[in-house]
Short mmCIF file of N, CA and C in Angstrom, two decimals:
data_model
loop_
_atom_site.label_atom_id
_atom_site.label_comp_id
_atom_site.label_asym_id
_atom_site.label_seq_id
_atom_site.Cartn_x
_atom_site.Cartn_y
_atom_site.Cartn_z
N MET W 1 0.88 -0.75 -0.28
CA MET W 1 -0.01 -0.13 -0.06
C MET W 1 0.56 0.70 0.11
N THR W 2 0.60 1.94 -0.62
CA THR W 2 1.08 3.57 -1.31
C THR W 2 0.92 4.75 -0.17
N CYS W 3 1.66 5.45 0.33
CA CYS W 3 1.48 6.33 1.43
C CYS W 3 0.28 7.11 0.84
N GLU W 4 0.14 7.17 -0.50
CA GLU W 4 -1.32 8.18 -0.80
C GLU W 4 -2.47 6.85 -0.33
N ASN W 5 -2.78 6.02 -0.54
CA ASN W 5 -3.63 4.80 -0.14
C ASN W 5 -3.92 4.79 1.37
N GLN W 6 -2.85 5.19 2.26
CA GLN W 6 -3.17 5.12 3.80
C GLN W 6 -4.23 5.54 4.24
N VAL W 7 -4.97 5.64 5.18
CA VAL W 7 -5.57 6.12 6.46
C VAL W 7 -5.73 6.38 7.12
N GLN W 8 -5.71 7.82 7.83
CA GLN W 8 -5.28 8.49 8.37
C GLN W 8 -5.46 8.20 9.66
N ILE W 9 -4.69 8.19 11.21
CA ILE W 9 -5.21 7.86 12.10
C ILE W 9 -6.52 8.82 12.45
N LYS W 10 -6.45 10.18 12.21
CA LYS W 10 -7.53 10.91 12.81
C LYS W 10 -8.97 10.32 12.02
N ASP W 11 -9.16 9.50 10.66
CA ASP W 11 -9.94 9.23 9.76
C ASP W 11 -9.90 7.51 9.95
N LYS W 12 -10.13 7.11 10.98
CA LYS W 12 -9.50 5.09 11.07
C LYS W 12 -11.40 5.56 12.44
N PHE W 13 -12.35 4.40 11.83
CA PHE W 13 -13.01 4.09 12.72
C PHE W 13 -12.82 3.80 14.28
N CYS W 14 -11.57 2.33 14.28
CA CYS W 14 -11.32 1.90 15.05
C CYS W 14 -8.82 2.18 14.26
N LEU W 15 -8.69 2.72 16.22
CA LEU W 15 -7.36 2.48 16.32
C LEU W 15 -6.64 1.17 16.83
N THR W 16 -5.48 0.36 16.53
CA THR W 16 -4.85 -0.25 17.32
C THR W 16 -3.83 -0.02 18.40
N ILE W 17 -3.98 -0.58 18.84
CA ILE W 17 -3.09 -0.08 21.22
C ILE W 17 -1.78 0.86 20.21
N ASP W 18 -1.08 0.44 19.58
CA ASP W 18 -0.28 1.71 19.38
C ASP W 18 -0.54 3.11 18.50
N GLU W 19 -1.04 2.97 17.62
CA GLU W 19 -2.46 4.01 17.02
C GLU W 19 -2.70 4.77 18.06
N ALA W 20 -3.19 3.79 19.27
CA ALA W 20 -4.02 5.42 20.24
C ALA W 20 -3.54 5.85 21.00
N ALA W 21 -1.83 4.91 20.74
CA ALA W 21 -1.21 5.56 21.97
C ALA W 21 -0.55 6.89 21.88
N ALA W 22 -0.36 7.04 20.40
CA ALA W 22 0.00 8.07 19.53
C ALA W 22 -0.76 8.94 19.31
N TYR W 23 -1.86 8.79 19.14
CA TYR W 23 -3.51 9.45 18.40
C TYR W 23 -3.57 10.26 20.10
N PHE W 24 -3.52 9.54 21.33
CA PHE W 24 -4.27 9.80 22.52
C PHE W 24 -2.55 9.89 23.27
N ASN W 25 -2.14 10.04 23.77
CA ASN W 25 -0.82 10.30 23.68
C ASN W 25 -0.80 9.85 25.41
N ILE W 26 -1.56 8.45 25.03
CA ILE W 26 -1.25 8.16 26.57
C ILE W 26 -0.50 6.74 25.78
N GLY W 27 -0.09 6.29 27.56
CA GLY W 27 1.29 5.29 26.83
C GLY W 27 0.61 3.97 27.15
N GLN W 28 1.13 2.46 26.07
CA GLN W 28 0.82 1.56 25.93
C GLN W 28 0.04 1.03 27.42
N LYS W 29 0.70 0.39 28.13
CA LYS W 29 0.18 0.02 29.11
C LYS W 29 -0.60 0.90 29.42
N LYS W 30 -0.22 1.75 29.20
CA LYS W 30 -2.53 2.65 30.89
C LYS W 30 -3.69 2.21 29.95
N LEU W 31 -2.87 2.51 28.03
CA LEU W 31 -3.50 2.36 27.65
C LEU W 31 -4.64 0.45 27.58
N ARG W 32 -3.64 -0.45 27.75
CA ARG W 32 -4.22 -1.95 28.11
C ARG W 32 -4.80 -1.91 29.31
N LYS W 33 -4.44 -1.27 29.54
CA LYS W 33 -5.03 -1.45 31.23
C LYS W 33 -6.43 -0.56 31.39
N ILE W 34 -6.34 0.70 30.52
CA ILE W 34 -7.97 0.97 29.94
C ILE W 34 -8.64 -0.13 29.85
N VAL W 35 -8.33 -0.20 28.76
CA VAL W 35 -9.00 -1.79 27.16
C VAL W 35 -9.32 -2.57 28.83
N THR W 36 -8.68 -3.38 29.02
CA THR W 36 -9.49 -4.52 29.88
C THR W 36 -10.19 -4.25 31.52
N GLU W 37 -9.78 -3.28 31.68
CA GLU W 37 -11.34 -2.50 32.76
C GLU W 37 -12.32 -2.51 31.87
N ASN W 38 -12.61 -2.21 30.54
CA ASN W 38 -13.89 -2.03 29.93
C ASN W 38 -14.17 -2.53 28.85
N LEU W 39 -14.17 -3.93 29.02
CA LEU W 39 -13.66 -4.77 27.26
C LEU W 39 -15.54 -4.23 27.64
N ASP W 40 -16.74 -3.79 28.36
CA ASP W 40 -18.05 -4.19 27.88
C ASP W 40 -18.33 -2.66 28.03
N SER W 41 -17.66 -1.54 27.72
CA SER W 41 -17.48 -0.48 27.70
C SER W 41 -18.17 0.69 26.16
N GLY W 42 -18.13 -0.60 25.45
CA GLY W 42 -18.90 -0.21 23.56
C GLY W 42 -17.43 0.09 22.81
N PHE W 43 -16.79 1.06 23.93
CA PHE W 43 -15.03 1.07 22.85
C PHE W 43 -14.45 0.03 22.58
N VAL W 44 -13.94 -1.43 23.04
CA VAL W 44 -13.42 -2.07 21.85
C VAL W 44 -13.68 -2.88 21.69
N ILE W 45 -13.03 -3.45 21.21
CA ILE W 45 -13.79 -5.02 19.99
C ILE W 45 -12.64 -5.87 20.37
N GLN W 46 -12.29 -6.78 20.50
CA GLN W 46 -11.06 -8.12 20.95
C GLN W 46 -11.21 -8.59 20.11
N ASN W 47 -10.49 -9.04 19.18
CA ASN W 47 -10.17 -10.56 18.17
C ASN W 47 -9.28 -11.05 18.93
N GLY W 48 -9.14 -12.43 18.94
CA GLY W 48 -9.02 -13.00 19.99
C GLY W 48 -7.77 -12.36 20.93
N VAL W 49 -6.01 -12.06 20.79
CA VAL W 49 -5.66 -11.44 21.90
C VAL W 49 -4.98 -9.90 21.32
N LYS W 50 -5.34 -10.00 19.89
CA LYS W 50 -5.61 -8.29 19.49
C LYS W 50 -7.02 -7.06 19.94
N PHE W 51 -6.91 -6.26 20.91
CA PHE W 51 -8.01 -4.95 20.82
C PHE W 51 -8.02 -3.85 19.42
N LEU W 52 -9.09 -3.51 19.67
CA LEU W 52 -8.88 -2.58 18.66
C LEU W 52 -10.23 -1.56 19.16
N ILE W 53 -9.75 -0.17 18.77
CA ILE W 53 -10.52 0.84 19.95
C ILE W 53 -11.31 1.68 19.15
N LYS W 54 -12.21 2.06 19.31
CA LYS W 54 -12.95 2.82 18.85
C LYS W 54 -12.95 3.81 18.84
N ARG W 55 -12.00 4.52 18.02
CA ARG W 55 -11.30 6.33 18.43
C ARG W 55 -12.48 7.42 19.01
N GLU W 56 -13.95 7.21 17.91
CA GLU W 56 -14.91 8.48 18.69
C GLU W 56 -14.95 8.24 20.07
N GLN W 57 -15.86 7.05 20.21
CA GLN W 57 -16.60 6.13 21.13
C GLN W 57 -15.21 5.86 22.43
N PHE W 58 -14.26 6.20 21.91
CA PHE W 58 -13.02 6.39 23.73
C PHE W 58 -12.91 8.05 23.66
N GLU W 59 -12.88 8.75 22.49
CA GLU W 59 -12.83 10.45 22.88
C GLU W 59 -13.79 10.35 24.25
N LYS W 60 -14.70 10.06 23.22
CA LYS W 60 -15.83 10.47 24.85
C LYS W 60 -16.18 9.64 25.68
N TYR W 61 -15.50 8.34 26.00
CA TYR W 61 -15.25 8.36 27.30
C TYR W 61 -14.30 9.10 28.06
N LEU W 62 -12.74 9.56 27.08
CA LEU W 62 -12.09 10.47 28.31
C LEU W 62 -12.30 11.43 28.29
N GLU W 63 -13.24 12.14 27.50
CA GLU W 63 -13.81 13.70 28.44
C GLU W 63 -14.97 13.34 28.61
N ASP W 64 -15.68 12.11 28.98
CA ASP W 64 -16.14 12.03 30.33
C ASP W 64 -15.33 11.19 31.63
N MET W 65 -14.98 10.69 31.22
CA MET W 65 -13.26 10.44 32.64
C MET W 65 -12.76 11.65 33.60
N ALA W 66 -12.59 12.70 31.97
CA ALA W 66 -12.34 14.35 32.95
C ALA W 66 -13.39 15.23 33.06
N VAL W 67 -14.37 15.01 33.13
CA VAL W 67 -15.58 15.78 33.29
C VAL W 67 -15.36 15.22 34.96
N GLU W 68 -15.66 14.24 35.12
CA GLU W 68 -15.87 13.78 36.18
C GLU W 68 -15.04 13.63 36.86
N ALA W 69 -13.51 13.80 36.21
CA ALA W 69 -12.10 14.68 37.07
C ALA W 69 -12.51 15.47 38.01
N ASN W 70 -12.78 16.70 36.89
CA ASN W 70 -13.14 17.95 37.59
C ASN W 70 -13.71 18.14 38.41
N SER W 71 -15.03 17.74 38.19
CA SER W 71 -16.46 17.39 39.16
C SER W 71 -15.62 17.08 40.87
N CYS W 72 -14.68 16.28 40.82
CA CYS W 72 -14.42 15.31 41.95
C CYS W 72 -13.26 16.02 42.32
N ALA W 73 -12.58 17.28 41.78
CA ALA W 73 -11.54 18.06 42.19
C ALA W 73 -12.27 19.71 42.52
N SER W 74 -12.95 19.85 42.21
CA SER W 74 -14.01 20.43 41.81
C SER W 74 -14.58 20.25 43.81
N ILE W 75 -15.12 19.26 43.49
CA ILE W 75 -16.09 19.14 44.97
C ILE W 75 -14.79 18.71 46.59
N TYR W 76 -13.68 18.33 45.88
CA TYR W 76 -12.70 18.37 47.44
C TYR W 76 -12.00 19.28 47.61
N ARG W 77 -11.96 20.23 46.16
CA ARG W 77 -11.41 21.39 46.86
C ARG W 77 -12.92 22.75 47.98
N GLU W 78 -13.97 22.64 47.80
CA GLU W 78 -14.83 23.01 48.37
C GLU W 78 -15.52 22.08 49.43
N THR W 79 -15.10 20.98 49.40
CA THR W 79 -15.11 20.46 50.87
C THR W 79 -13.75 20.98 51.93
N LEU W 80 -12.31 21.21 51.39
CA LEU W 80 -10.65 21.94 51.89
C LEU W 80 -11.46 23.06 52.65
N PHE W 81 -11.93 23.75 51.94
CA PHE W 81 -11.68 25.29 51.55
C PHE W 81 -12.54 25.51 53.01
N ALA W 82 -14.27 24.40 53.04
CA ALA W 82 -15.18 24.71 54.37
C ALA W 82 -14.17 24.73 55.72
N GLN W 83 -13.32 23.08 55.22
CA GLN W 83 -12.53 23.32 56.61
C GLN W 83 -11.81 24.06 57.40
N THR W 84 -11.24 24.80 55.67
CA THR W 84 -9.43 26.04 56.58
C THR W 84 -10.53 26.95 56.82
N THR W 85 -11.96 27.00 56.08
CA THR W 85 -12.53 28.34 57.18
C THR W 85 -12.91 27.72 58.36
N ALA W 86 -13.55 26.82 58.41
CA ALA W 86 -13.95 26.28 59.96
C ALA W 86 -12.62 26.52 61.38
N ILE W 87 -11.50 26.31 61.01
CA ILE W 87 -10.89 26.02 61.50
C ILE W 87 -10.17 26.83 61.79
N ILE W 88 -9.84 28.07 60.89
CA ILE W 88 -9.71 29.67 61.42
C ILE W 88 -10.36 30.47 61.84
N ALA W 89 -11.67 29.51 61.78
CA ALA W 89 -13.29 30.64 62.63
C ALA W 89 -12.67 30.24 63.65
N LYS W 90 -12.28 28.69 64.31
CA LYS W 90 -12.24 28.19 66.12
C LYS W 90 -10.67 29.33 66.25
N ALA W 91 -9.91 29.47 65.55
CA ALA W 91 -8.55 29.95 65.86
C ALA W 91 -8.85 31.38 65.97
#
């Protein structure tokens, strides 16, 4: 296959672990861990020992995880602020 006929990673429906690591800037070991922990999530296709990642669905998964992480961080900051305020008020 010539370079002219190759599909760019950004246009592929499914990515291999290597392609996904390069595209999402996530290490291969971390990707394999995410995949094995989320086999029934809808973004993983398993063919024997080979895993493929559905690019758009995995992007949505990562966005959802980022929103969840930001929400948890926000709650943590609010709790920490409330505790600090209570300690200062006692002093």
